[in-house]
PDB file of C-alpha atoms in Angstrom:
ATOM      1  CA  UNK A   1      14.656 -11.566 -23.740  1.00  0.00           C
ATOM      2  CA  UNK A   2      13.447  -8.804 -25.528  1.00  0.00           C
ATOM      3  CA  UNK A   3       9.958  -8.851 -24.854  1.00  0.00           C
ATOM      4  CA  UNK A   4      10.991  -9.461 -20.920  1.00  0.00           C
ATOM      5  CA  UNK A   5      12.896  -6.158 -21.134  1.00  0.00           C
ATOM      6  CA  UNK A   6      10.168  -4.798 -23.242  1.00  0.00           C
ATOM      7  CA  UNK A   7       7.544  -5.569 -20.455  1.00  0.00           C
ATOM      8  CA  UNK A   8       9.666  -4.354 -18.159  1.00  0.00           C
ATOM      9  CA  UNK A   9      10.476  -0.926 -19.558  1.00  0.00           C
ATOM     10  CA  UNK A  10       6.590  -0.664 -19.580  1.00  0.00           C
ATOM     11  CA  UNK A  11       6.100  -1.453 -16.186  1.00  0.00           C
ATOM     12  CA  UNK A  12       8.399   1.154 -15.152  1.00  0.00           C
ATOM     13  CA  UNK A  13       6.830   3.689 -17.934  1.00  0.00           C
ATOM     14  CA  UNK A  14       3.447   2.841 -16.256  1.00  0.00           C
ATOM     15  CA  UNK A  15       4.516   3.490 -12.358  1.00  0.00           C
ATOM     16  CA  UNK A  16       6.526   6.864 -13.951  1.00  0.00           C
ATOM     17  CA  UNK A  17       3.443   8.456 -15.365  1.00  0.00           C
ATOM     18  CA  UNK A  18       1.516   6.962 -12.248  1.00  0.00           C
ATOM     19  CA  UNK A  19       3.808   9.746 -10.220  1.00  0.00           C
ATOM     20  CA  UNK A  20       3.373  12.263 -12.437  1.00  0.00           C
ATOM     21  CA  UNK A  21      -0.031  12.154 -11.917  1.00  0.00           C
ATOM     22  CA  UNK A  22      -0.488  11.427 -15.940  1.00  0.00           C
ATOM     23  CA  UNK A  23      -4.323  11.738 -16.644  1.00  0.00           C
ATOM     24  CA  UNK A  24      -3.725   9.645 -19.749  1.00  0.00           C
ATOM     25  CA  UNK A  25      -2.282   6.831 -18.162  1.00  0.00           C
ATOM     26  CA  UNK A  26      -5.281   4.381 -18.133  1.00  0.00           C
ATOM     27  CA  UNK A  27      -5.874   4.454 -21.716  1.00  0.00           C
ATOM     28  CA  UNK A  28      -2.060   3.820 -22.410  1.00  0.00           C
ATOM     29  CA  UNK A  29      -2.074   1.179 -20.264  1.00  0.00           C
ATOM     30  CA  UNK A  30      -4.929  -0.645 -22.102  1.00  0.00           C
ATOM     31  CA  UNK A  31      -3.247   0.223 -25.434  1.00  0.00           C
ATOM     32  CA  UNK A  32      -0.242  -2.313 -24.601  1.00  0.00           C
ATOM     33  CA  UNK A  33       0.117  -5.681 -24.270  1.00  0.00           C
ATOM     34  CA  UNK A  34      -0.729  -7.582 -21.172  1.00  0.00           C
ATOM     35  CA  UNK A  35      -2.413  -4.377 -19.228  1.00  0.00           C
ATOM     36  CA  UNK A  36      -3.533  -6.596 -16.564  1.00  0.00           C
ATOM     37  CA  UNK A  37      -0.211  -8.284 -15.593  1.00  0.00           C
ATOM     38  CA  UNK A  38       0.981  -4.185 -16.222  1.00  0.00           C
ATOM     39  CA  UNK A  39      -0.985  -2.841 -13.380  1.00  0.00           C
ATOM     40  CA  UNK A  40      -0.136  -6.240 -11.326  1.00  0.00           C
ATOM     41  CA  UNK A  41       3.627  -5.675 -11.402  1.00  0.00           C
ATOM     42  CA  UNK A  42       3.349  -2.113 -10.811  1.00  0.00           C
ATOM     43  CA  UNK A  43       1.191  -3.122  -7.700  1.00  0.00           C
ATOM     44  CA  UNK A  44       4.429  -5.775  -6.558  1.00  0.00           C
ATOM     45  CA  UNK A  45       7.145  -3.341  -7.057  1.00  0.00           C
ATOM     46  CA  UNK A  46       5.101  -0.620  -5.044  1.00  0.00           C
ATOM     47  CA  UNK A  47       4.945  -3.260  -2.369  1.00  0.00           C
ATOM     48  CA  UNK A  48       8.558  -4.806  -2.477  1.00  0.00           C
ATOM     49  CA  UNK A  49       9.781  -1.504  -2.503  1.00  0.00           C
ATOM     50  CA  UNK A  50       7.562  -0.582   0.557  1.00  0.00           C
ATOM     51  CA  UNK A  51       8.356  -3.561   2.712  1.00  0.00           C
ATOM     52  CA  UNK A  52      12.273  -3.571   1.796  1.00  0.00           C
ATOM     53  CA  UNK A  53      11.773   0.473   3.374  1.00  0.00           C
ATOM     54  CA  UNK A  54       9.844  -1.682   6.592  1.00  0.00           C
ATOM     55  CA  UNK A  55      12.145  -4.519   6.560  1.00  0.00           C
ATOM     56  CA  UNK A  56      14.731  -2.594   8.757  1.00  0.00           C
ATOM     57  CA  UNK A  57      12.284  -3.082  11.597  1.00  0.00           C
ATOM     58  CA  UNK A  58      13.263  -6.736  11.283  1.00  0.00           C
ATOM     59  CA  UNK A  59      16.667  -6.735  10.973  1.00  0.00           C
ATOM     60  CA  UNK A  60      16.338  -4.594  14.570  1.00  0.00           C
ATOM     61  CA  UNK A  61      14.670  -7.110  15.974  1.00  0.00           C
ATOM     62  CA  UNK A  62      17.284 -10.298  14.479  1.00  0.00           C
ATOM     63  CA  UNK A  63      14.476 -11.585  12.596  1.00  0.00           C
ATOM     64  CA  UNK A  64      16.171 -14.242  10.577  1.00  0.00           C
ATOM     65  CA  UNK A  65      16.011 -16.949   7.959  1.00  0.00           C
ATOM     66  CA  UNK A  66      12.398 -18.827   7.288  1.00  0.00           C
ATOM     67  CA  UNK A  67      10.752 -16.470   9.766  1.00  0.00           C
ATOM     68  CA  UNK A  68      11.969 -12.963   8.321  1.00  0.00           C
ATOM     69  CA  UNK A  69      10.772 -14.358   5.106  1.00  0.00           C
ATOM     70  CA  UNK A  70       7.251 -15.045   6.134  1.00  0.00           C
ATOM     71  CA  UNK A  71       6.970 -11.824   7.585  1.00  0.00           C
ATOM     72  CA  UNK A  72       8.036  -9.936   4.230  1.00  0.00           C
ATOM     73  CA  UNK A  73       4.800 -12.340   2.450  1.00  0.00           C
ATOM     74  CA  UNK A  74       2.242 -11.715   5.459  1.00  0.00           C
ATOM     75  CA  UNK A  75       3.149  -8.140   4.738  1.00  0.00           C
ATOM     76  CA  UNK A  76       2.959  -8.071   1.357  1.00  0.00           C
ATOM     77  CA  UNK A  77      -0.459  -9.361   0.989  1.00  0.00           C
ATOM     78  CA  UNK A  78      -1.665  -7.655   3.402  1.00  0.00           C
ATOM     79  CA  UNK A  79      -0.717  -4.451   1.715  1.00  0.00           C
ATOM     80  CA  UNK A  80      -1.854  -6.116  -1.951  1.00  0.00           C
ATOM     81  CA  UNK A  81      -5.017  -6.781   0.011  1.00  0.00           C
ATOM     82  CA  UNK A  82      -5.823  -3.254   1.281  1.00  0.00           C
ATOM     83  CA  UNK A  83      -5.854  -1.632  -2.076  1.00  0.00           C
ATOM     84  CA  UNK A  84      -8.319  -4.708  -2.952  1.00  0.00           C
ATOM     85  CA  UNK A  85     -10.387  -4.036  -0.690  1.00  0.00           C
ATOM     86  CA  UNK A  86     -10.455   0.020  -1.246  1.00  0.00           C
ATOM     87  CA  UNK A  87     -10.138  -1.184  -5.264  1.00  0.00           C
ATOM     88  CA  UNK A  88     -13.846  -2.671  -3.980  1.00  0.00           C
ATOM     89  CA  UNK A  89     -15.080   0.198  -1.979  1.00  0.00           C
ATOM     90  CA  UNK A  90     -14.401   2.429  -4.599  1.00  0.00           C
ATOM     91  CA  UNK A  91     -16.078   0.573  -7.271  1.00  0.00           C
ATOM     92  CA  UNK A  92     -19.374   0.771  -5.157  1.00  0.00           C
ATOM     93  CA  UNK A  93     -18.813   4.007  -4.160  1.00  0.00           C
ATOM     94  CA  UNK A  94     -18.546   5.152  -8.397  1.00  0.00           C
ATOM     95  CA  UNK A  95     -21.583   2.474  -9.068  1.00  0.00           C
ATOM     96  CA  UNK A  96     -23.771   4.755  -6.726  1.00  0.00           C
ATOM     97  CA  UNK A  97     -22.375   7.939  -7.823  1.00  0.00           C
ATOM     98  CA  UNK A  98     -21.993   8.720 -11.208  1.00  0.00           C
ATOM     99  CA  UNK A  99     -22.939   4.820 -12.402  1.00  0.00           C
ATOM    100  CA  UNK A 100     -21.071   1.848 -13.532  1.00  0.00           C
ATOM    101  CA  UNK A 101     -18.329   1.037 -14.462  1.00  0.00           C
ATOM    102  CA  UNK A 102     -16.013  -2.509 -14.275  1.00  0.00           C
ATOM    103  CA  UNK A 103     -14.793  -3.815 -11.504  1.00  0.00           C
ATOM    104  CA  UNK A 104     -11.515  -4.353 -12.963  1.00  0.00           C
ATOM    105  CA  UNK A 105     -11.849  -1.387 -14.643  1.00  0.00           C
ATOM    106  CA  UNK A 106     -11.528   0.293 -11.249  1.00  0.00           C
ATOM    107  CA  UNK A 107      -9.175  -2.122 -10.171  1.00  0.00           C
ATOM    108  CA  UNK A 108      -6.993  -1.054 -12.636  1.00  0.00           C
ATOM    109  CA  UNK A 109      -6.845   2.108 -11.638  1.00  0.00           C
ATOM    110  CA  UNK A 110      -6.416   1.980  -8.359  1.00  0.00           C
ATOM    111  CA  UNK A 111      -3.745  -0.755  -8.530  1.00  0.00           C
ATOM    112  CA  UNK A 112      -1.632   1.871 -10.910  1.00  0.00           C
ATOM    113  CA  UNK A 113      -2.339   4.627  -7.962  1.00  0.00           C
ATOM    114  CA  UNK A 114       0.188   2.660  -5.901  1.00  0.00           C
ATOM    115  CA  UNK A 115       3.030   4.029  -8.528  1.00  0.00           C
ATOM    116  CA  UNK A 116       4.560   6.487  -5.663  1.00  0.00           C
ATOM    117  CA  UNK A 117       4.287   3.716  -3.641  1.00  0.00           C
ATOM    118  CA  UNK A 118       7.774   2.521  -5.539  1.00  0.00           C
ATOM    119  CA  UNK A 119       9.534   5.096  -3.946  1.00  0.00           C
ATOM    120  CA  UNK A 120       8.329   3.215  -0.285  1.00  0.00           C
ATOM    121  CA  UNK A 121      12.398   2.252   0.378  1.00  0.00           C
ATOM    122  CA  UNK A 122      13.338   5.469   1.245  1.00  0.00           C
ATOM    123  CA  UNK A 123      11.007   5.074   4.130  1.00  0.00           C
ATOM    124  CA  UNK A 124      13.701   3.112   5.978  1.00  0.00           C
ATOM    125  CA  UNK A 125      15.930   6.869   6.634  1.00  0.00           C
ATOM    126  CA  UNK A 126      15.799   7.723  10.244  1.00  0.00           C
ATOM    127  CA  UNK A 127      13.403   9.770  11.320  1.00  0.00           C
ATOM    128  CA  UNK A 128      12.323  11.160   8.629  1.00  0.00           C
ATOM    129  CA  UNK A 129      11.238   7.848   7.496  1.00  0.00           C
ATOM    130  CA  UNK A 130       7.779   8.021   8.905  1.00  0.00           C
ATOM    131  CA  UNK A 131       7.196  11.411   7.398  1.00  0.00           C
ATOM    132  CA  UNK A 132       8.192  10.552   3.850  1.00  0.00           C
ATOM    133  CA  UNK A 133       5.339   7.272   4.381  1.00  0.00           C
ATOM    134  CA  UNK A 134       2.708   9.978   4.637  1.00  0.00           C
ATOM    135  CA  UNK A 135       3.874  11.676   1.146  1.00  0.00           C
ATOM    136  CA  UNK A 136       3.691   8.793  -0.417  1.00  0.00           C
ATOM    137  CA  UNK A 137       0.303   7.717   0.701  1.00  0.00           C
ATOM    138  CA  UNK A 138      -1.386  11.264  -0.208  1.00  0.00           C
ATOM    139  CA  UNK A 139       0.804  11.533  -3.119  1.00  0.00           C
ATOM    140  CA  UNK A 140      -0.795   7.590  -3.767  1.00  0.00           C
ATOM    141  CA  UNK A 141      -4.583   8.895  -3.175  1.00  0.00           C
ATOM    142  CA  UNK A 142      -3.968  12.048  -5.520  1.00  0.00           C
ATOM    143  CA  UNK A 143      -2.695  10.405  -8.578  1.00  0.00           C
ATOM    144  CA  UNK A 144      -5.939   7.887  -7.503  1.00  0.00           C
ATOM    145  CA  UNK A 145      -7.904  11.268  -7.666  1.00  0.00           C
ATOM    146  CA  UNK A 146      -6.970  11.573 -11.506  1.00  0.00           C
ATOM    147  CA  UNK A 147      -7.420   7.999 -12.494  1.00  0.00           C
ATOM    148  CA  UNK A 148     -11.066   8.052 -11.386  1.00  0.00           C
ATOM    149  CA  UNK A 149     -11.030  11.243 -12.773  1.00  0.00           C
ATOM    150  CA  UNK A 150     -10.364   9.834 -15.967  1.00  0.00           C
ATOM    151  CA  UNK A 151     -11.436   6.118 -15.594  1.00  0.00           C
ATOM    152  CA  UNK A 152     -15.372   7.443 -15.005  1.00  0.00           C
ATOM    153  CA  UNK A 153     -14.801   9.870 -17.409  1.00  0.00           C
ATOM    154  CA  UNK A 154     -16.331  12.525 -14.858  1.00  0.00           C
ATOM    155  CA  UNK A 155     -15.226  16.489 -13.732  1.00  0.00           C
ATOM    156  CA  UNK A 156     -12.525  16.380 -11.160  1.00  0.00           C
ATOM    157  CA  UNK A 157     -15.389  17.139  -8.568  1.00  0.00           C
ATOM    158  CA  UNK A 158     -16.954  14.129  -8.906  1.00  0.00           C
ATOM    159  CA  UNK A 159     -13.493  11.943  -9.168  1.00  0.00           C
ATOM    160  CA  UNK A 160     -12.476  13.355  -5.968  1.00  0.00           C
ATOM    161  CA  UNK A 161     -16.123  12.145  -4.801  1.00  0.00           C
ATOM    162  CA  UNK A 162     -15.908   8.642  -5.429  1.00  0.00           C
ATOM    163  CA  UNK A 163     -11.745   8.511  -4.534  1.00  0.00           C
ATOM    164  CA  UNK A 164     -12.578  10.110  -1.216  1.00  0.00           C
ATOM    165  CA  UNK A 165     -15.325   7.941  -0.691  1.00  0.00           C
ATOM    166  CA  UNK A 166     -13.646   4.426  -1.662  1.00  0.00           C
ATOM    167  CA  UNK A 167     -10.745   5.426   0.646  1.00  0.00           C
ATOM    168  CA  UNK A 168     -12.879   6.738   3.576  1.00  0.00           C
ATOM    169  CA  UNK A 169     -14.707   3.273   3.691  1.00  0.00           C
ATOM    170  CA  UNK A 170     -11.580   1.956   3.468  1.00  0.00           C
ATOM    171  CA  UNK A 171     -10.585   3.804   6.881  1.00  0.00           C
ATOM    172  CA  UNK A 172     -14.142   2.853   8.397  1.00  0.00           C
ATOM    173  CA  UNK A 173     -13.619  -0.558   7.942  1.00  0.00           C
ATOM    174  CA  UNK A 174     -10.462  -0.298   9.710  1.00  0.00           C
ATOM    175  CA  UNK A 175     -11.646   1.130  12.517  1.00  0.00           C
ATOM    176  CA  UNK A 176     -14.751  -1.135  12.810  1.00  0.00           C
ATOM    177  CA  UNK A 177     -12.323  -4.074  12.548  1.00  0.00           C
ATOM    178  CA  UNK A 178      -9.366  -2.376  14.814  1.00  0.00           C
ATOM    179  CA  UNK A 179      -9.977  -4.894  17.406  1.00  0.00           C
ATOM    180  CA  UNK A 180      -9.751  -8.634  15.787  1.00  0.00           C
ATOM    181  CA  UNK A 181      -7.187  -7.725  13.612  1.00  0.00           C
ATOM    182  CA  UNK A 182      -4.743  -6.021  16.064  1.00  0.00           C
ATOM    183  CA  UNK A 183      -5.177  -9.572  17.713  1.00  0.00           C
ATOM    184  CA  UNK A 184      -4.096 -11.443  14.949  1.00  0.00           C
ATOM    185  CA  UNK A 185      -1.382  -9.158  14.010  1.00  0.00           C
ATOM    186  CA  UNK A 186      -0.059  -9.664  17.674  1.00  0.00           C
ATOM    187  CA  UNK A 187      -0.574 -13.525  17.671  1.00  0.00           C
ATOM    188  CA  UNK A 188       1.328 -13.376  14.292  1.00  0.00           C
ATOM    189  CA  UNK A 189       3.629 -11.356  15.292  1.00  0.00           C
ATOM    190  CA  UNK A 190       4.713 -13.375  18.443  1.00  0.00           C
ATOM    191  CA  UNK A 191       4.333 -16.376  16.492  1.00  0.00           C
ATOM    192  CA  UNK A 192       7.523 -14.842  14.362  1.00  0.00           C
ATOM    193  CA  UNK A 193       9.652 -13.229  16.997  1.00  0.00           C
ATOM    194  CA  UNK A 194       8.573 -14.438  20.466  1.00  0.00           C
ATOM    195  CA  UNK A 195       8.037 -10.739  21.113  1.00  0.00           C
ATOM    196  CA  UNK A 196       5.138  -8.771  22.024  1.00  0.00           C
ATOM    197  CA  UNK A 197       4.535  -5.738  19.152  1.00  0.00           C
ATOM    198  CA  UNK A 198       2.567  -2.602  19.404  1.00  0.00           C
ATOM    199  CA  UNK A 199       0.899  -2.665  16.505  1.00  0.00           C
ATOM    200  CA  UNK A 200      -3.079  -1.664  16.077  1.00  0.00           C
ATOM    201  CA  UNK A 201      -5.579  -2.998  13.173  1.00  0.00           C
ATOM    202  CA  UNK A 202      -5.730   0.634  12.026  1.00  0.00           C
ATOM    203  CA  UNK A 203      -1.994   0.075  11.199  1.00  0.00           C
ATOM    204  CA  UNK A 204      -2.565  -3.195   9.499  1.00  0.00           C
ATOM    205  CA  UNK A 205      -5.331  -2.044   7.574  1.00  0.00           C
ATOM    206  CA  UNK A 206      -3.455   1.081   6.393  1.00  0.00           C
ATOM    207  CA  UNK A 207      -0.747  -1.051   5.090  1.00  0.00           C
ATOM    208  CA  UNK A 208       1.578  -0.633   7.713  1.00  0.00           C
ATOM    209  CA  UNK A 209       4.027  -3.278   9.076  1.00  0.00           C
ATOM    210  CA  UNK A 210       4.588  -4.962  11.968  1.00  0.00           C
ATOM    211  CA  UNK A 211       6.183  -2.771  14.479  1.00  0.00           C
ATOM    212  CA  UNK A 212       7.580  -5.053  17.344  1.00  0.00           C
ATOM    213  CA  UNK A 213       8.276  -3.233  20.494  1.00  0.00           C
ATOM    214  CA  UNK A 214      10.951  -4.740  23.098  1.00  0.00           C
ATOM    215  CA  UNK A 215      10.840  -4.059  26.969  1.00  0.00           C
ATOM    216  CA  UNK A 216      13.772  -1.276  26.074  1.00  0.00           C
ATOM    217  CA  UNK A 217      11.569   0.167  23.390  1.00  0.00           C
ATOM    218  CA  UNK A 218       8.415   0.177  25.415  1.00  0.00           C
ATOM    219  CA  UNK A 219      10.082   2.032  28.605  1.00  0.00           C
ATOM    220  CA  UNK A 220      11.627   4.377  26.188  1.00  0.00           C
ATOM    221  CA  UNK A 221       8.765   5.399  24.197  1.00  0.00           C
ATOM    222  CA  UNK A 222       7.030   5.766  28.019  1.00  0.00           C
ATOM    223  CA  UNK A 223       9.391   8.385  29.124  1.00  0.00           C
ATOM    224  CA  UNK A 224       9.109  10.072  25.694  1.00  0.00           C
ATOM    225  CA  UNK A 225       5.240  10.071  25.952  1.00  0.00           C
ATOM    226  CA  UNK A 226       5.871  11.551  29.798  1.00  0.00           C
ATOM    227  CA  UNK A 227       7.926  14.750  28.469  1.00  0.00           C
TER     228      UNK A 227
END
């Protein structure tokens, strides 16, 4: 039990100096035990914490049971599997910049970038909801800034560099796959609720949920477009 609480209080440590934009933070990570499954958990309470701040769009809708379970997992990893794929980007992206450096080295750091991410709940408050989700994503890329920074062991310059590069590939490959995967979220989506949802693959690939849209909803966000 005291290990578990131990672990714990480290996770927590790790996602704290993760929002404080600590410039330090990789190496203390690698100085404790288990850094890997560290960085992981920080990367799964960013997430929970994100999709319980989403998961109001569900209870909206009267997604229920089995179904509002499955949508809380296809979420998660889809989110989990964006910062993969920019965790990737950005690795080539360093590799042709300023040279190599381990892909799990840069994994690391971009999985411990998601610490503001932890703070994703609050994105549930009305209307200002949306608003706080764009915070927290710069607030994410800038403490990604300083553990590139760091990680590559390069001037801030540079960091910026390869973070703004492994994130703006990120955003090209959403747009080049906006199509096919705005499909998929759709058929998924209907497959869930039996209700159509205006959701695009920018969204998706930005780590955004599902956003189901009801005949009410559409109309209304019509008229609001018309004014």
């Amino acid at each position: 039990m005291e290990q578990f609480f131990g672990f714990l209080g480290a996770v927590l440590e790790a996602a704290a100096r993760s929002r404080q934009l600590d410039p330090g933070l990789l190496a203390w990570v690698e100085a404790q035990q288990h850094p890997v499954w560290i960085v992981f958990s920080v990367a799964m309470l960013a997430a929970a914490s994100t999709l319980l701040g989403n998961s109001v769009v569900l209870f909206v809708n009267r997604v229920r049971g089995l179904r509002f379970w499955f949508a809380i997992v296809l979420n998660g990893a889809s989110l989990v599997l964006l910062y993969l794929l920019q965790a990737l980007a950005t690795w080539i992206a360093g590799s042709l910049v300023v040279g190599g450096r381990s892909l799990l080295h840069v994994t690391l750091a971009v999985m411990l970038s998601m610490g503001p991410l932890v703070y994703g709940v609050l994105e549930m408050i009305p209307f200002v909801g949306p608003w706080i989700a764009r915070v927290l994503q710069v607030w994410s890329l800038l403490a990604l800034w300083v553990l590139i920074s760091v990680g590559y062991d390069v001037d801030p310059w540079a960091g910026l560099l390869v973070a703004a590069l492994g994130w703006g590939a990120t955003q090209v490959l959403a747009w080049a796959f906006a199509k096919p995967v705005t499909w998929l979220g759709d058929r998924f989506w209907q497959l869930l609720t039996g209700r159509p949802s205006m959701l695009t693959g920018h969204d998706i690939l930005a780590g955004h949920p599902f956003m189901p849209v009801g005949p009410d909803a559409t109309l209304a966000q019509r008229k609001g477009g018309s004014r």
